[in-house]
Amino acid sequence: MKKTTMLICAAAFAALPVFAETIVFSTPKDFRAGQVKQNADSLQIVKRSWTIGTKRIKFDATAKYKVTVDMKAKADDLPKLGKHKVRFGLMPLSDDYKVLSPVNLFVIDGTDTLLAAPVKKGDTVVKVKDAFKWRTTDSTYIVFDCDPTGKLRDLPNFNVLGNISKVNRATGEITLTAPAKVTLDTDTAVRQHQNSWSVIGNEICEVSPEWQTFTFTTVPGESTGIRDNPRYKVWKGTAYLEPVVTTMIPLEIRNLKVEVIK
């Protein structure tokens, strides 16, 4: 009898729904920068923008985050999109509310070194002591004030010196795409980082004049580096998430919500 009761209880427990919290973004006040207006039954993004939610969602690495939104645009505006499609996703933030990007985390192995000469504001060439494993690829950056022990205790690192346009391994000279905005001393610890998409999900949405529903769900856990960089895994060091819609044209949205599934 006890065994039968236990089996019934176990079956009932297994049938219980997974816990889910839903955060809804339904008024202009739920978004930043004042680019959202209220329509009768929807919200209007009135201009080209990154429209970011104001409700910070505490990140739990064991949970999944399902983002859903309905969108449409006027037929006359759609040709203006070109290759810049509407996108949406989740913006990761650090515990002190800084936007967290892969450039703050994704280390290119073997590039830890020291400055061979000081850097002054306005410099476009930075000299390092060892550039043997540095490489010129799209969206790589110099990060400074790194952990000199090589144990990466500085991550996430928000001390970004600049985007790299050229690497001369023989001379250790790193050319920046724009002048340096900081002053650094010789022997400052530096490293090369790889950037990538800054928004989790970053879904491309083929909007039309009719309402369509778009959705995606994150993968539990944290992305730890370049080789563990799936589009739906949240960056290591994330403390909060905010939904974001990027558009090059005015856009109508409704039913934007984030479900926290545990």
Short mmCIF file of C-alpha atoms in Angstrom, two decimals:
data_model
loop_
_atom_site.label_atom_id
_atom_site.label_comp_id
_atom_site.label_asym_id
_atom_site.label_seq_id
_atom_site.Cartn_x
_atom_site.Cartn_y
_atom_site.Cartn_z
CA MET A 1 0.00 0.00 0.00
CA LYS A 2 2.80 2.36 0.95
CA LYS A 3 4.66 1.50 -2.26
CA THR A 4 1.57 2.26 -4.35
CA THR A 5 1.06 5.58 -2.57
CA MET A 6 4.71 6.53 -3.13
CA LEU A 7 4.43 5.73 -6.84
CA ILE A 8 1.28 7.85 -7.17
CA CYS A 9 2.96 10.75 -5.34
CA ALA A 10 6.06 10.46 -7.52
CA ALA A 11 3.96 10.48 -10.69
CA ALA A 12 2.01 13.51 -9.49
CA PHE A 13 5.24 15.34 -8.63
CA ALA A 14 6.70 14.60 -12.07
CA ALA A 15 3.57 16.03 -13.70
CA LEU A 16 3.89 19.38 -11.91
CA PRO A 17 4.72 22.30 -14.22
CA VAL A 18 8.27 23.67 -14.28
CA PHE A 19 8.50 26.90 -12.28
CA ALA A 20 8.47 29.95 -14.55
CA GLU A 21 8.50 33.63 -13.70
CA THR A 22 7.32 36.02 -16.42
CA ILE A 23 8.53 39.61 -16.70
CA VAL A 24 6.33 41.70 -19.02
CA PHE A 25 7.39 44.89 -20.86
CA SER A 26 4.14 46.58 -21.86
CA THR A 27 4.37 50.35 -21.31
CA PRO A 28 6.73 53.10 -22.55
CA LYS A 29 8.13 53.38 -19.01
CA ASP A 30 9.41 49.81 -19.35
CA PHE A 31 12.00 51.03 -21.89
CA ARG A 32 14.88 53.51 -21.92
CA ALA A 33 15.59 56.70 -23.84
CA GLY A 34 12.01 57.77 -24.58
CA GLN A 35 11.88 56.26 -28.08
CA VAL A 36 8.73 54.23 -27.30
CA LYS A 37 5.16 55.58 -27.43
CA GLN A 38 1.86 53.99 -26.50
CA ASN A 39 -0.58 52.92 -29.23
CA ALA A 40 -4.09 51.66 -28.56
CA ASP A 41 -3.08 48.00 -28.25
CA SER A 42 0.68 48.04 -28.88
CA LEU A 43 3.88 50.04 -28.44
CA GLN A 44 5.49 52.15 -31.17
CA ILE A 45 9.26 52.36 -31.49
CA VAL A 46 9.30 55.73 -33.19
CA LYS A 47 12.80 55.78 -34.71
CA ARG A 48 15.97 53.86 -35.46
CA SER A 49 17.26 52.72 -32.09
CA TRP A 50 18.43 50.13 -29.62
CA THR A 51 15.32 49.83 -27.47
CA ILE A 52 16.34 48.38 -24.10
CA GLY A 53 14.06 47.30 -21.26
CA THR A 54 14.41 48.97 -17.87
CA LYS A 55 13.49 45.96 -15.73
CA ARG A 56 16.71 44.20 -14.74
CA ILE A 57 16.26 40.44 -14.51
CA LYS A 58 18.54 38.70 -12.01
CA PHE A 59 20.57 36.07 -13.85
CA ASP A 60 20.50 32.45 -12.63
CA ALA A 61 22.97 30.19 -14.44
CA THR A 62 20.73 27.15 -13.85
CA ALA A 63 17.70 28.74 -15.54
CA LYS A 64 16.60 29.18 -19.15
CA TYR A 65 15.31 32.53 -20.40
CA LYS A 66 12.61 32.52 -23.06
CA VAL A 67 12.09 35.85 -24.84
CA THR A 68 8.95 36.47 -26.91
CA VAL A 69 7.75 39.51 -28.84
CA ASP A 70 5.20 40.33 -31.55
CA MET A 71 6.39 42.79 -34.21
CA LYS A 72 5.28 44.46 -37.41
CA ALA A 73 6.24 47.48 -39.54
CA LYS A 74 4.64 49.66 -42.17
CA ALA A 75 5.11 48.39 -45.72
CA ASP A 76 6.59 51.75 -46.80
CA ASP A 77 9.33 51.46 -44.16
CA LEU A 78 10.44 47.90 -44.91
CA PRO A 79 12.65 48.72 -47.97
CA LYS A 80 14.72 51.00 -45.70
CA LEU A 81 15.89 48.01 -43.67
CA GLY A 82 18.17 46.66 -46.41
CA LYS A 83 20.61 44.18 -44.88
CA HIS A 84 20.14 45.69 -41.41
CA LYS A 85 17.33 43.49 -40.21
CA VAL A 86 15.38 43.93 -37.00
CA ARG A 87 17.01 41.98 -34.17
CA PHE A 88 16.16 41.19 -30.57
CA GLY A 89 17.80 39.45 -27.64
CA LEU A 90 19.05 39.89 -24.08
CA MET A 91 21.62 42.45 -22.97
CA PRO A 92 23.92 41.07 -20.23
CA LEU A 93 25.00 43.36 -17.38
CA SER A 94 27.67 42.99 -14.70
CA ASP A 95 26.89 43.23 -10.99
CA ASP A 96 27.55 47.00 -11.16
CA TYR A 97 25.25 47.34 -14.21
CA LYS A 98 27.92 47.69 -16.90
CA VAL A 99 27.03 46.23 -20.30
CA LEU A 100 28.96 42.96 -20.53
CA SER A 101 30.43 42.11 -23.93
CA PRO A 102 32.60 39.22 -25.17
CA VAL A 103 35.48 41.71 -25.50
CA ASN A 104 35.52 41.84 -21.69
CA LEU A 105 35.96 38.07 -21.44
CA PHE A 106 37.14 36.24 -24.54
CA VAL A 107 40.90 35.89 -24.14
CA ILE A 108 43.13 34.97 -27.07
CA ASP A 109 45.42 32.38 -25.51
CA GLY A 110 49.11 33.15 -25.24
CA THR A 111 48.81 36.91 -25.70
CA ASP A 112 49.50 37.99 -22.11
CA THR A 113 52.43 40.40 -22.15
CA LEU A 114 53.63 43.82 -20.96
CA LEU A 115 53.85 47.19 -22.62
CA ALA A 116 57.37 47.80 -23.97
CA ALA A 117 56.82 51.56 -24.01
CA PRO A 118 54.36 53.99 -22.40
CA VAL A 119 51.09 54.84 -24.12
CA LYS A 120 49.99 58.46 -24.37
CA LYS A 121 46.55 59.80 -25.27
CA GLY A 122 46.39 60.12 -29.03
CA ASP A 123 48.83 57.29 -29.78
CA THR A 124 47.80 54.98 -32.61
CA VAL A 125 50.68 52.48 -32.23
CA VAL A 126 51.23 50.47 -29.04
CA LYS A 127 54.46 48.55 -28.47
CA VAL A 128 54.37 45.28 -26.51
CA LYS A 129 57.21 43.00 -25.34
CA ASP A 130 55.87 39.81 -26.95
CA ALA A 131 53.45 39.83 -29.90
CA PHE A 132 54.33 36.33 -31.16
CA LYS A 133 50.81 34.92 -30.64
CA TRP A 134 48.91 38.12 -31.37
CA ARG A 135 46.88 38.08 -34.55
CA THR A 136 45.09 40.48 -36.84
CA THR A 137 41.47 39.34 -37.14
CA ASP A 138 38.16 41.16 -37.16
CA SER A 139 37.09 42.67 -33.85
CA THR A 140 40.14 42.07 -31.67
CA TYR A 141 41.10 44.54 -28.93
CA ILE A 142 43.88 45.40 -26.48
CA VAL A 143 42.79 45.06 -22.85
CA PHE A 144 44.98 46.47 -20.06
CA ASP A 145 45.51 46.08 -16.30
CA CYS A 146 45.30 42.31 -16.75
CA ASP A 147 46.14 39.75 -14.08
CA PRO A 148 49.96 39.48 -14.41
CA THR A 149 49.95 35.93 -13.01
CA GLY A 150 48.09 34.62 -16.06
CA LYS A 151 45.28 33.23 -13.89
CA LEU A 152 42.72 35.57 -15.50
CA ARG A 153 41.51 36.95 -12.18
CA ASP A 154 40.83 40.29 -13.91
CA LEU A 155 37.91 38.88 -15.91
CA PRO A 156 35.55 40.38 -16.84
CA ASN A 157 37.95 43.18 -17.79
CA PHE A 158 36.41 46.51 -18.85
CA ASN A 159 39.76 48.25 -19.44
CA VAL A 160 39.67 48.29 -23.22
CA LEU A 161 42.48 50.29 -24.84
CA GLY A 162 41.24 50.01 -28.40
CA ASN A 163 40.36 48.05 -31.52
CA ILE A 164 43.31 46.49 -33.40
CA SER A 165 43.85 47.09 -37.11
CA LYS A 166 47.34 45.65 -37.56
CA VAL A 167 49.84 43.46 -35.69
CA ASN A 168 53.58 43.40 -36.41
CA ARG A 169 54.84 40.34 -34.56
CA ALA A 170 58.47 41.02 -35.40
CA THR A 171 58.55 44.50 -33.85
CA GLY A 172 55.79 44.06 -31.26
CA GLU A 173 53.94 47.06 -32.68
CA ILE A 174 50.13 46.97 -32.47
CA THR A 175 48.28 49.55 -34.58
CA LEU A 176 44.92 50.80 -33.30
CA THR A 177 41.96 51.79 -35.47
CA ALA A 178 41.49 54.97 -33.39
CA PRO A 179 43.79 57.04 -31.13
CA ALA A 180 44.24 55.87 -27.54
CA LYS A 181 42.14 57.71 -24.97
CA VAL A 182 44.18 56.73 -21.89
CA THR A 183 47.76 57.04 -20.64
CA LEU A 184 49.57 53.85 -19.57
CA ASP A 185 53.01 53.16 -18.17
CA THR A 186 55.65 50.79 -19.50
CA ASP A 187 55.21 47.25 -18.07
CA THR A 188 51.42 47.58 -17.80
CA ALA A 189 49.97 44.07 -18.25
CA VAL A 190 48.03 43.76 -21.51
CA ARG A 191 46.30 41.03 -23.51
CA GLN A 192 44.47 40.55 -26.80
CA HIS A 193 40.74 39.82 -26.60
CA GLN A 194 38.26 38.74 -29.27
CA ASN A 195 34.93 40.50 -29.55
CA SER A 196 31.71 38.99 -30.91
CA TRP A 197 27.99 39.78 -30.85
CA SER A 198 27.17 41.72 -27.69
CA VAL A 199 23.54 40.62 -27.34
CA ILE A 200 22.51 37.11 -26.30
CA GLY A 201 20.27 35.56 -28.96
CA ASN A 202 20.60 38.48 -31.38
CA GLU A 203 17.80 37.00 -33.46
CA ILE A 204 17.24 38.30 -36.99
CA CYS A 205 13.54 39.03 -37.53
CA GLU A 206 12.02 39.23 -41.01
CA VAL A 207 9.28 41.65 -40.02
CA SER A 208 6.30 42.35 -42.27
CA PRO A 209 3.18 44.57 -42.24
CA GLU A 210 1.36 41.77 -40.37
CA TRP A 211 1.87 40.79 -36.74
CA GLN A 212 4.35 37.96 -36.28
CA THR A 213 5.61 36.32 -33.08
CA PHE A 214 9.36 35.87 -32.61
CA THR A 215 10.98 33.90 -29.80
CA PHE A 216 14.17 32.26 -28.59
CA THR A 217 15.36 30.49 -25.44
CA THR A 218 18.80 30.63 -23.84
CA VAL A 219 20.91 27.62 -22.86
CA PRO A 220 21.59 27.21 -19.11
CA GLY A 221 25.10 27.94 -17.93
CA GLU A 222 27.73 30.51 -18.81
CA SER A 223 29.92 30.95 -21.87
CA THR A 224 33.55 30.79 -20.78
CA GLY A 225 35.54 31.79 -23.85
CA ILE A 226 36.00 31.88 -27.61
CA ARG A 227 35.60 28.12 -28.03
CA ASP A 228 32.51 28.03 -25.80
CA ASN A 229 30.56 30.80 -27.49
CA PRO A 230 27.09 29.60 -28.51
CA ARG A 231 24.64 32.31 -29.48
CA TYR A 232 22.19 31.32 -26.72
CA LYS A 233 24.53 30.98 -23.74
CA VAL A 234 24.99 33.94 -21.38
CA TRP A 235 28.47 35.45 -20.86
CA LYS A 236 30.42 34.53 -17.75
CA GLY A 237 30.16 37.30 -15.15
CA THR A 238 26.58 38.23 -16.04
CA ALA A 239 24.53 39.40 -13.05
CA TYR A 240 21.46 40.83 -14.82
CA LEU A 241 19.69 40.64 -18.17
CA GLU A 242 17.58 43.18 -20.06
CA PRO A 243 15.66 42.61 -23.31
CA VAL A 244 16.68 44.67 -26.34
CA VAL A 245 15.14 45.29 -29.78
CA THR A 246 17.33 46.89 -32.45
CA THR A 247 15.71 48.42 -35.50
CA MET A 248 16.62 50.75 -38.38
CA ILE A 249 12.99 51.76 -38.94
CA PRO A 250 9.90 52.64 -36.86
CA LEU A 251 8.39 49.44 -35.49
CA GLU A 252 5.31 48.25 -33.61
CA ILE A 253 5.76 45.72 -30.82
CA ARG A 254 3.50 44.04 -28.29
CA ASN A 255 3.54 41.14 -25.81
CA LEU A 256 7.28 41.47 -25.10
CA LYS A 257 8.06 39.20 -22.19
CA VAL A 258 10.90 37.22 -20.65
CA GLU A 259 10.08 33.89 -19.00
CA VAL A 260 12.52 32.56 -16.41
CA ILE A 261 12.25 28.77 -16.60
CA LYS A 262 13.75 26.69 -13.80
#
